[in-house]
Amino acid sequence: MHTLIQGIILGVLTGGVYALMASGQTLIFGVMKVVNLAQGAFVIASAYLAFSLFTQFGIDPLVAVLITTPLMFGIGVVGHWLFLRPLRSEDANQLSLLITFALAMLVEGILSMTYRTTYRSINTSYANKAFDIGGFSVSAVRLYGFIVSCVLLIVLYIVLQKTRFGRAIRATVQNPQSATLLGVDSVRVKAYGFGLGISTAAASGSIYGLLFPFNSGSHYDLISRLLSVVVLGGLGSIGGAVLAGVIIGVVSSVAAVTWSPTWSEMTFFVVLILVLLVRPQGMFGRVERGAL
Amino acid sequence: MNNNRLSKRWFKRVPLVAVVGAALVVLSACSASTPKASTTPAASTKPLVIGISLSLTGDFADPGTAVKKGYELWADTVNAKGGVLGRQVQLKIVDDLSSPTQVVTNYQNLITKDKVDLVFGPFSSLLTVPASALANRYHYAFIESAGGGPKVFAQNLGNLFFIQPGPIVKQGDVFADYILALPAGQRPKTAAYPSLDDPFAQPIAANIQTRFEAAGIKTVYSATYPAETPDLTPIMTKAIAGKPDVIVSGTQTLDAYQQVKALIQLHYNPKWLYMSNGANSPVEFPSKVGAANTEGVFSSGDWFPSSTATGSADFIKAYIKKYGGNATGIDNSSVEAYAAGQVLELVAAKTGKVDNATIISTLHSGTWPTLLGDLSWDAIGEPQGSYLLVQWQKGALKPVYPAAIAQASPVAPKPNWAG
């Protein structure tokens, strides 16, 4: 029983981080109907940025989020302008898969050239610390990462719900033509939406770098996991992504502590398939419209 | 040296390797003529050209570059001494992009177009398998320092010689030797075996488990996790649930760091912790888990900076002179490549010849003192020695077993984690 509860605690904390990563992914889909295959690569790029800021300037990776978030937002906006904006709208959905995959390759290539392929990890003073809470071990990094993820998800929620920009994004998600007719500059909203989605990679990257060793190729495993989370939650639904992130964390963790590590990943996919059989659009997805 | 036990990709690519390798072999069989392997040198002043394909770009670029350093350092050293049998060594190194198809093309060109005198091996078992088969066809000796996986020896090639003390899967046997040599009352009673699903990791732990169970050490956990497992903390949570005295981890690199981190965070300190790989890296391991947390961790390997094996001190001096840095920064892949050259020198010194037929017939018997200790091979090039058991003590890797090479006594139980 102790092992099971320990597994659930681990799963919830790790799931929170996946939730943050996947929220950016699902936001981009919601706004642009683009499945962004480069999201994992941007998370890893952010992890490298946090690594450099920590090793060169001693900036804590969680503080570095304040620097990397606007930077990744800028990269997202420019990336959209360069690679996605030129696509004709009727081709955009299919071609964007190729474009974002190419973008992931580009980011991976740049990271390989810059940092070589050696695995890196960010070892802060609290990297190995753990709190003993009621006989259960709670890793400091996971706890801090979870808290940062929750805070950023709340900020993201407020931006989307309470600001004019957020309303423009939600309007674009729900009906791009009507939004344009009502004066929303959809090109700009899409660029900023893409930037906002990519900017969530910044904090995710810092936390990922604290939790796991990484190299430029780490984004492959990450993107398959993120896509699974987004599909489980329902494409375009941030609330769904958060819940699915926690589910993936808990299911994998509990399967590993109670059953076998070999089946740990499989168990999640079984849940994914079962949910999709009942609700093909995912837990919170809508069939035709976005659901931010 | 950890990286030559790569990887998931190894097996994923094997069918491709087999198909491409077979196709090229068939193609070459159809070609006009098969050049003969070089024989004795025509003139003593003619340089001895050694062709090598290395991964200078692609997935294995880092370890491939380390191998290149080892080969080049050996060539410089031997040339400074007047060369091999009076012939200056000239290395012809070509990049294979870490690709098992390109490596075949490269050796084909080196042997048939460039007509190099000898060849040395590439990096990784993945590339060694097709390359050694090709070299065998042309009757070239294949001295290689970085391909020791089961598939390499499964080819039953008579021309191949793996320049490490033993096959990779037997790397951990020395830890079992040490534990089972302890008085019965001091041995661990229970053991856990969390291992990576990898041909260069899991079999090492499985070998130890078989011997421990035969000796009455109870298994409380044994499981294999896939390479893509992102988080090992849940796995280690279960591994320690039975409070094992000893944890034997079949690890590569990443997962070794993650296991240690998980154990620290779960506040569990076993009396013995052995990790097949990852923990034997003098630079990477302390940088990934924190130097203070390395204390007491066991691993095994073939060479360490404090080694007293033949030529080790001279090698370190020459390495630092050529490449800078310090002894702990030397990658084992460089050492193993250098040892490949040493073996060639020894054959020349013993027989007075450096042709392929002589190398092949000579190396199958006798023992050959190198940086990696005394090496010897069976008929399929599988080395017959054993690895060294090392333990982290006061921030350094110390050989602790077998007693003949030990520079310190093994410390058990393991000191607690620094946190």
Short mmCIF file of N, CA and C in Angstrom, two decimals, chain A residues 13-22 39-51 60-62 65 68 111 119-124 126-127 139 141-146 148-149 152 200-226 248 265, chain B residues 227-232 254 258 261 265 288:
data_model
loop_
_atom_site.label_atom_id
_atom_site.label_comp_id
_atom_site.label_asym_id
_atom_site.label_seq_id
_atom_site.Cartn_x
_atom_site.Cartn_y
_atom_site.Cartn_z
N LEU A 13 2.86 14.33 -9.55
CA LEU A 13 3.86 15.38 -9.70
C LEU A 13 4.44 15.41 -11.12
N THR A 14 4.75 14.22 -11.64
CA THR A 14 5.29 14.17 -13.00
C THR A 14 4.22 14.57 -14.02
N GLY A 15 3.00 14.14 -13.76
CA GLY A 15 1.89 14.45 -14.67
C GLY A 15 1.67 15.95 -14.80
N GLY A 16 1.89 16.69 -13.72
CA GLY A 16 1.74 18.14 -13.76
C GLY A 16 2.66 18.77 -14.79
N VAL A 17 3.86 18.22 -14.88
CA VAL A 17 4.83 18.77 -15.84
C VAL A 17 4.39 18.43 -17.27
N TYR A 18 3.94 17.20 -17.47
CA TYR A 18 3.43 16.83 -18.81
C TYR A 18 2.24 17.72 -19.17
N ALA A 19 1.44 18.04 -18.18
CA ALA A 19 0.27 18.88 -18.43
C ALA A 19 0.68 20.23 -19.01
N LEU A 20 1.75 20.80 -18.43
CA LEU A 20 2.21 22.11 -18.91
C LEU A 20 2.72 22.00 -20.35
N MET A 21 3.53 20.95 -20.61
CA MET A 21 4.06 20.77 -21.96
C MET A 21 2.91 20.61 -22.96
N ALA A 22 1.94 19.78 -22.59
CA ALA A 22 0.86 19.46 -23.52
C ALA A 22 -0.09 20.63 -23.69
N GLN A 39 7.06 20.65 -30.86
CA GLN A 39 6.91 21.08 -29.46
C GLN A 39 7.97 20.41 -28.56
N GLY A 40 8.19 19.12 -28.77
CA GLY A 40 9.19 18.41 -27.97
C GLY A 40 10.58 18.99 -28.19
N ALA A 41 10.89 19.32 -29.44
CA ALA A 41 12.21 19.88 -29.74
C ALA A 41 12.39 21.23 -29.04
N PHE A 42 11.30 22.01 -28.97
CA PHE A 42 11.41 23.30 -28.28
C PHE A 42 11.56 23.11 -26.77
N VAL A 43 10.94 22.07 -26.24
CA VAL A 43 11.13 21.78 -24.81
C VAL A 43 12.61 21.46 -24.55
N ILE A 44 13.19 20.62 -25.43
CA ILE A 44 14.59 20.25 -25.25
C ILE A 44 15.50 21.47 -25.46
N ALA A 45 15.15 22.30 -26.46
CA ALA A 45 15.94 23.53 -26.68
C ALA A 45 15.91 24.39 -25.43
N SER A 46 14.74 24.47 -24.80
CA SER A 46 14.61 25.27 -23.57
C SER A 46 15.43 24.65 -22.44
N ALA A 47 15.47 23.32 -22.41
CA ALA A 47 16.27 22.65 -21.38
C ALA A 47 17.75 23.01 -21.56
N TYR A 48 18.20 23.05 -22.83
CA TYR A 48 19.59 23.44 -23.09
C TYR A 48 19.84 24.89 -22.70
N LEU A 49 18.85 25.75 -23.00
CA LEU A 49 19.00 27.16 -22.62
C LEU A 49 19.15 27.28 -21.10
N ALA A 50 18.28 26.57 -20.38
CA ALA A 50 18.34 26.60 -18.91
C ALA A 50 19.68 26.05 -18.43
N PHE A 51 20.16 25.00 -19.13
CA PHE A 51 21.45 24.39 -18.79
C PHE A 51 22.57 25.43 -18.94
N ASP A 60 19.41 29.95 -11.58
CA ASP A 60 18.60 28.76 -11.30
C ASP A 60 17.62 28.51 -12.44
N PRO A 61 17.48 27.24 -12.85
CA PRO A 61 16.60 26.94 -14.00
C PRO A 61 15.16 27.41 -13.82
N LEU A 62 14.68 27.43 -12.58
CA LEU A 62 13.29 27.87 -12.39
C LEU A 62 13.18 29.39 -12.48
N VAL A 65 13.29 30.67 -16.20
CA VAL A 65 12.01 30.67 -16.92
C VAL A 65 11.62 32.10 -17.31
N THR A 68 13.72 32.66 -20.42
CA THR A 68 13.49 31.78 -21.57
C THR A 68 12.06 31.88 -22.11
N LEU A 111 21.02 22.04 -32.09
CA LEU A 111 21.43 21.64 -30.74
C LEU A 111 22.59 20.64 -30.79
N TYR A 119 24.87 13.51 -23.24
CA TYR A 119 23.73 13.83 -22.38
C TYR A 119 24.11 14.89 -21.35
N ARG A 120 23.19 15.80 -21.10
CA ARG A 120 23.42 16.87 -20.11
C ARG A 120 22.38 16.73 -19.02
N SER A 121 22.73 17.21 -17.84
CA SER A 121 21.70 17.33 -16.82
C SER A 121 22.01 18.55 -15.97
N ILE A 122 20.97 19.12 -15.41
CA ILE A 122 21.13 20.35 -14.63
C ILE A 122 21.15 19.95 -13.15
N ASN A 123 22.30 20.09 -12.54
CA ASN A 123 22.42 19.66 -11.15
C ASN A 123 22.45 20.86 -10.21
N THR A 124 21.30 21.26 -9.77
CA THR A 124 21.23 22.36 -8.80
C THR A 124 21.47 21.79 -7.40
N TYR A 126 19.49 21.58 -5.08
CA TYR A 126 18.34 20.82 -4.58
C TYR A 126 17.97 19.66 -5.53
N ALA A 127 18.86 19.35 -6.50
CA ALA A 127 18.51 18.35 -7.51
C ALA A 127 18.17 16.99 -6.91
N SER A 139 10.16 14.33 -3.98
CA SER A 139 11.34 14.97 -4.54
C SER A 139 11.14 16.48 -4.66
N VAL A 141 12.62 18.67 -6.60
CA VAL A 141 12.54 19.15 -7.98
C VAL A 141 11.14 18.90 -8.55
N ARG A 142 10.62 17.71 -8.27
CA ARG A 142 9.28 17.40 -8.78
C ARG A 142 8.24 18.33 -8.17
N LEU A 143 8.39 18.57 -6.87
CA LEU A 143 7.42 19.43 -6.19
C LEU A 143 7.50 20.85 -6.75
N TYR A 144 8.72 21.38 -6.86
CA TYR A 144 8.87 22.74 -7.39
C TYR A 144 8.36 22.79 -8.84
N GLY A 145 8.72 21.77 -9.60
CA GLY A 145 8.28 21.71 -10.99
C GLY A 145 6.77 21.69 -11.09
N PHE A 146 6.15 20.93 -10.21
CA PHE A 146 4.69 20.82 -10.20
C PHE A 146 4.07 22.18 -9.86
N VAL A 148 5.44 25.19 -10.20
CA VAL A 148 5.66 26.12 -11.32
C VAL A 148 4.66 25.82 -12.45
N SER A 149 4.47 24.53 -12.74
CA SER A 149 3.53 24.16 -13.79
C SER A 149 2.13 24.65 -13.47
N LEU A 152 1.90 28.41 -13.88
CA LEU A 152 1.88 28.82 -15.29
C LEU A 152 0.56 28.45 -15.97
N THR A 200 5.26 27.93 -23.57
CA THR A 200 5.07 26.99 -22.45
C THR A 200 6.20 25.96 -22.43
N ALA A 201 6.89 25.83 -23.59
CA ALA A 201 8.01 24.89 -23.64
C ALA A 201 9.17 25.37 -22.76
N ALA A 202 9.24 26.70 -22.54
CA ALA A 202 10.36 27.24 -21.79
C ALA A 202 10.40 26.68 -20.37
N ALA A 203 9.29 26.83 -19.66
CA ALA A 203 9.24 26.34 -18.28
C ALA A 203 9.32 24.82 -18.26
N SER A 204 8.62 24.19 -19.21
CA SER A 204 8.67 22.72 -19.27
C SER A 204 10.11 22.25 -19.45
N GLY A 205 10.85 22.98 -20.29
CA GLY A 205 12.24 22.60 -20.56
C GLY A 205 13.10 22.70 -19.32
N SER A 206 12.93 23.78 -18.57
CA SER A 206 13.70 23.95 -17.33
C SER A 206 13.44 22.78 -16.40
N ILE A 207 12.16 22.45 -16.25
CA ILE A 207 11.80 21.38 -15.31
C ILE A 207 12.26 20.03 -15.85
N TYR A 208 12.09 19.83 -17.15
CA TYR A 208 12.54 18.57 -17.76
C TYR A 208 14.04 18.39 -17.54
N GLY A 209 14.80 19.47 -17.73
CA GLY A 209 16.26 19.42 -17.54
C GLY A 209 16.64 19.11 -16.11
N LEU A 210 15.82 19.56 -15.17
CA LEU A 210 16.09 19.25 -13.76
C LEU A 210 15.77 17.79 -13.44
N LEU A 211 14.74 17.27 -14.10
CA LEU A 211 14.28 15.91 -13.78
C LEU A 211 15.08 14.82 -14.49
N PHE A 212 15.37 15.04 -15.77
CA PHE A 212 15.95 13.96 -16.58
C PHE A 212 17.19 14.44 -17.33
N PRO A 213 18.18 13.53 -17.53
CA PRO A 213 19.26 13.87 -18.47
C PRO A 213 18.69 13.94 -19.88
N PHE A 214 19.27 14.80 -20.71
CA PHE A 214 18.70 14.97 -22.05
C PHE A 214 19.81 15.21 -23.06
N ASN A 215 19.54 14.88 -24.31
CA ASN A 215 20.39 15.33 -25.41
C ASN A 215 19.49 15.75 -26.56
N SER A 216 20.11 16.12 -27.66
CA SER A 216 19.31 16.74 -28.72
C SER A 216 18.26 15.78 -29.28
N GLY A 217 18.49 14.46 -29.14
CA GLY A 217 17.52 13.50 -29.67
C GLY A 217 16.40 13.15 -28.71
N SER A 218 16.40 13.76 -27.51
CA SER A 218 15.40 13.38 -26.50
C SER A 218 13.98 13.76 -26.90
N HIS A 219 13.86 14.63 -27.91
CA HIS A 219 12.51 15.12 -28.23
C HIS A 219 11.63 14.07 -28.88
N TYR A 220 12.24 13.00 -29.42
CA TYR A 220 11.41 11.99 -30.10
C TYR A 220 10.47 11.29 -29.11
N ASP A 221 11.06 10.84 -27.99
CA ASP A 221 10.21 10.18 -26.98
C ASP A 221 9.20 11.17 -26.42
N LEU A 222 9.65 12.40 -26.27
CA LEU A 222 8.81 13.42 -25.66
C LEU A 222 7.59 13.73 -26.53
N ILE A 223 7.81 13.87 -27.84
CA ILE A 223 6.70 14.30 -28.70
C ILE A 223 5.64 13.19 -28.80
N SER A 224 6.09 11.94 -28.80
CA SER A 224 5.09 10.87 -28.88
C SER A 224 4.24 10.87 -27.61
N ARG A 225 4.87 11.16 -26.50
CA ARG A 225 4.13 11.23 -25.23
C ARG A 225 3.18 12.43 -25.22
N LEU A 226 3.68 13.56 -25.70
CA LEU A 226 2.85 14.77 -25.71
C LEU A 226 1.63 14.59 -26.62
N ILE A 248 -1.64 10.24 -17.44
CA ILE A 248 -0.48 9.51 -18.00
C ILE A 248 0.57 9.32 -16.90
N GLU A 265 4.34 1.63 -19.71
CA GLU A 265 3.99 2.51 -20.82
C GLU A 265 2.76 1.98 -21.55
N ALA B 227 14.02 1.12 -22.85
CA ALA B 227 14.93 2.28 -22.92
C ALA B 227 14.17 3.60 -22.90
N GLU B 228 12.94 3.58 -23.42
CA GLU B 228 12.22 4.86 -23.50
C GLU B 228 11.51 5.21 -22.20
N THR B 229 11.70 4.42 -21.13
CA THR B 229 11.07 4.75 -19.85
C THR B 229 11.58 6.12 -19.39
N PRO B 230 10.68 7.09 -19.27
CA PRO B 230 11.17 8.43 -18.98
C PRO B 230 11.58 8.60 -17.52
N ASP B 231 10.97 7.83 -16.65
CA ASP B 231 11.14 8.10 -15.23
C ASP B 231 11.38 6.79 -14.48
N LEU B 232 12.52 6.67 -13.84
CA LEU B 232 12.83 5.40 -13.17
C LEU B 232 12.45 5.40 -11.70
N LEU B 254 22.38 6.87 -19.13
CA LEU B 254 21.29 7.68 -18.61
C LEU B 254 20.57 7.03 -17.45
N GLN B 258 19.82 8.05 -13.49
CA GLN B 258 18.46 8.18 -12.97
C GLN B 258 18.21 7.22 -11.80
N LYS B 261 19.80 8.83 -8.76
CA LYS B 261 19.01 9.97 -8.30
C LYS B 261 17.74 9.49 -7.58
N GLN B 265 16.65 10.16 -3.67
CA GLN B 265 15.40 10.84 -3.32
C GLN B 265 14.46 9.94 -2.52
N LYS B 288 26.84 13.98 -13.28
CA LYS B 288 25.40 13.78 -13.39
C LYS B 288 24.74 13.52 -12.03
#
